[in-house]
C-alpha positions as protocol buffer text, in pm:
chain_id: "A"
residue {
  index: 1
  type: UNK
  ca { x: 54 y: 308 z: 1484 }
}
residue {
  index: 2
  type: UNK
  ca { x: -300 y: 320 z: 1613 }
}
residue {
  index: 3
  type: UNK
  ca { x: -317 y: -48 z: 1669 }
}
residue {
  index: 4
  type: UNK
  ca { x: -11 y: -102 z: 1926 }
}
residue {
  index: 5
  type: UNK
  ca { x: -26 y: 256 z: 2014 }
}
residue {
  index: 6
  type: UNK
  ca { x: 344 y: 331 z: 1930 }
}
residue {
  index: 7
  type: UNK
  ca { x: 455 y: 669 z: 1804 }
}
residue {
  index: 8
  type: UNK
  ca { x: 779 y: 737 z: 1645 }
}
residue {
  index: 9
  type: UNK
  ca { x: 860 y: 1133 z: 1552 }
}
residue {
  index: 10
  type: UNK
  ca { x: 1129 y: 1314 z: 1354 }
}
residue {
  index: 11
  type: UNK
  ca { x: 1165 y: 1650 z: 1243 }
}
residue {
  index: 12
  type: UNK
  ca { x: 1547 y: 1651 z: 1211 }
}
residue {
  index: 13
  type: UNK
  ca { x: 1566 y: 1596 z: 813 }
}
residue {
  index: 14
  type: UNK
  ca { x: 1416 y: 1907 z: 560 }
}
residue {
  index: 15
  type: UNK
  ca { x: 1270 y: 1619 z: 383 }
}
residue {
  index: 16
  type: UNK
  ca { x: 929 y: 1506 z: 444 }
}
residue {
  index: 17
  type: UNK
  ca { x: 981 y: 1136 z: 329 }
}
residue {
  index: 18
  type: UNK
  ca { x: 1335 y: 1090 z: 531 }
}
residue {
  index: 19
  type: UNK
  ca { x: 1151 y: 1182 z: 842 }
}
residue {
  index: 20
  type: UNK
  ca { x: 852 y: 984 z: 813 }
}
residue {
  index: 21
  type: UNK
  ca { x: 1110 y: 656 z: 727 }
}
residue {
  index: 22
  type: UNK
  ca { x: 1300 y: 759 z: 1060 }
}
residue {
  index: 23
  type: UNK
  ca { x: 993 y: 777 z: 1232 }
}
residue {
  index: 24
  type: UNK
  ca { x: 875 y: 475 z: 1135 }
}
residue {
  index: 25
  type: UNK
  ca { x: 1220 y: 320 z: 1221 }
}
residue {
  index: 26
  type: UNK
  ca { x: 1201 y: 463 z: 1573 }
}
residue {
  index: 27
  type: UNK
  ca { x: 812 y: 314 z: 1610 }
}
residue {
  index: 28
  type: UNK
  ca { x: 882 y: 21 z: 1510 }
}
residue {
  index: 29
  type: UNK
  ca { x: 1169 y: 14 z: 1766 }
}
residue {
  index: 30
  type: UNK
  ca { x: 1002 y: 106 z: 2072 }
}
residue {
  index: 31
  type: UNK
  ca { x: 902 y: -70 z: 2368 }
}
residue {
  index: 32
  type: UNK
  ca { x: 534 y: -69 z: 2313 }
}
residue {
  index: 33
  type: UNK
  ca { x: 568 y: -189 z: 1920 }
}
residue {
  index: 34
  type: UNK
  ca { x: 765 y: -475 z: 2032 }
}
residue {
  index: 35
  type: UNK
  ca { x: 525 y: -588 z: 2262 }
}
residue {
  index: 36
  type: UNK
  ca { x: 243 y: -587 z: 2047 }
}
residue {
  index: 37
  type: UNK
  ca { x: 412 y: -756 z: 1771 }
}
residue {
  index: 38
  type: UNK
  ca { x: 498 y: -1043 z: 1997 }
}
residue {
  index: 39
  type: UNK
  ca { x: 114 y: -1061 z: 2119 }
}
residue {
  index: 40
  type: UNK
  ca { x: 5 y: -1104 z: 1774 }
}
residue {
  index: 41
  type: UNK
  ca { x: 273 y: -1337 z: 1697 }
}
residue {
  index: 42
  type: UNK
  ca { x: 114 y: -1552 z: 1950 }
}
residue {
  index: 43
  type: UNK
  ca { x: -231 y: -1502 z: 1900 }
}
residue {
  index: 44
  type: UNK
  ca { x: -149 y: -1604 z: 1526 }
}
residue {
  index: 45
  type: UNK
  ca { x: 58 y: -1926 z: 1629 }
}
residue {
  index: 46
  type: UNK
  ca { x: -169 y: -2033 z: 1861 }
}
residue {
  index: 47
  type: UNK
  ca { x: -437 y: -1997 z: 1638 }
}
residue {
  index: 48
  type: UNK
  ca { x: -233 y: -2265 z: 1414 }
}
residue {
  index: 49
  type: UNK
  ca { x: -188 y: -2528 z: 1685 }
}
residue {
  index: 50
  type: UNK
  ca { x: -538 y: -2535 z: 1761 }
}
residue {
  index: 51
  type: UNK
  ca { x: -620 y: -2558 z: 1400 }
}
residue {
  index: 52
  type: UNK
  ca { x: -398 y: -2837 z: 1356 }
}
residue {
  index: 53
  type: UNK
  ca { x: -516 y: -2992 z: 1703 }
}
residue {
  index: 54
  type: UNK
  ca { x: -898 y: -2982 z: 1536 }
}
residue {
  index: 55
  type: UNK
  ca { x: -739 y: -3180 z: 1234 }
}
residue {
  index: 56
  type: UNK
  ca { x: -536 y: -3427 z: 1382 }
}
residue {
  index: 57
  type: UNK
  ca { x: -929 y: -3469 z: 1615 }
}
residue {
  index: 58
  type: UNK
  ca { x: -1124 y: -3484 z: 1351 }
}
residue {
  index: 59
  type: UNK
  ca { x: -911 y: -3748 z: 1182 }
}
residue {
  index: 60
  type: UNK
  ca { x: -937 y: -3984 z: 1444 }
}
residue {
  index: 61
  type: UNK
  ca { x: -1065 y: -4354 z: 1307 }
}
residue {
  index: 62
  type: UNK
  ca { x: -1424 y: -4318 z: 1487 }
}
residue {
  index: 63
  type: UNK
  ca { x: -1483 y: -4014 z: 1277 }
}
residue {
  index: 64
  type: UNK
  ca { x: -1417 y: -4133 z: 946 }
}
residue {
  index: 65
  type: UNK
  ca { x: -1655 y: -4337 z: 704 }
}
residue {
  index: 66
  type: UNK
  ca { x: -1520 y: -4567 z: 485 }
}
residue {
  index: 67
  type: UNK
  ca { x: -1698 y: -4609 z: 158 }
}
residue {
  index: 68
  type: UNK
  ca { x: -1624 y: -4870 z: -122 }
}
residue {
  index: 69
  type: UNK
  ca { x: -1755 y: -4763 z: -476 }
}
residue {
  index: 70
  type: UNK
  ca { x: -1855 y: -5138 z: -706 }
}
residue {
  index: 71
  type: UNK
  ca { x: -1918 y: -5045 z: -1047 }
}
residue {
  index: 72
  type: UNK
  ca { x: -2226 y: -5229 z: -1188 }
}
């Protein structure tokens, strides 16, 4: 996995597609995958408190314009 820079490898099955699931398995596993997930997990959840934070700012009373529509 390029991005976290985890590797997972298995050559114990004959079958090509058994040992690519059980080295994704083992990848996904490791140390170095779990640690990256989590750092992206944050990144991402931070990045949706400060959005709401911006919201809730911009909503404030002084930023708003209230505008009343008479018909003629």
């Amino acid at each position: 996995h390029l991005p976290s820079q985890a590797i997972g490898v298995s050559q114990e099955e004959r079958s090509q597609h058994q040992n690519r699931q059980i080295a994704f398995r083992r990848c996904t596993e490791s140390q170095v995958f779990q640690g990256w997930i989590k750092m992206q997990t944050a990144a991402i959840s931070k990045g949706f408190v400060d959005a709401e934070r911006m919201v809730d700012d911009m909503m404030q009373e002084k930023y708003l314009k209230v505008e009343t529509y008479i018909p003629m």
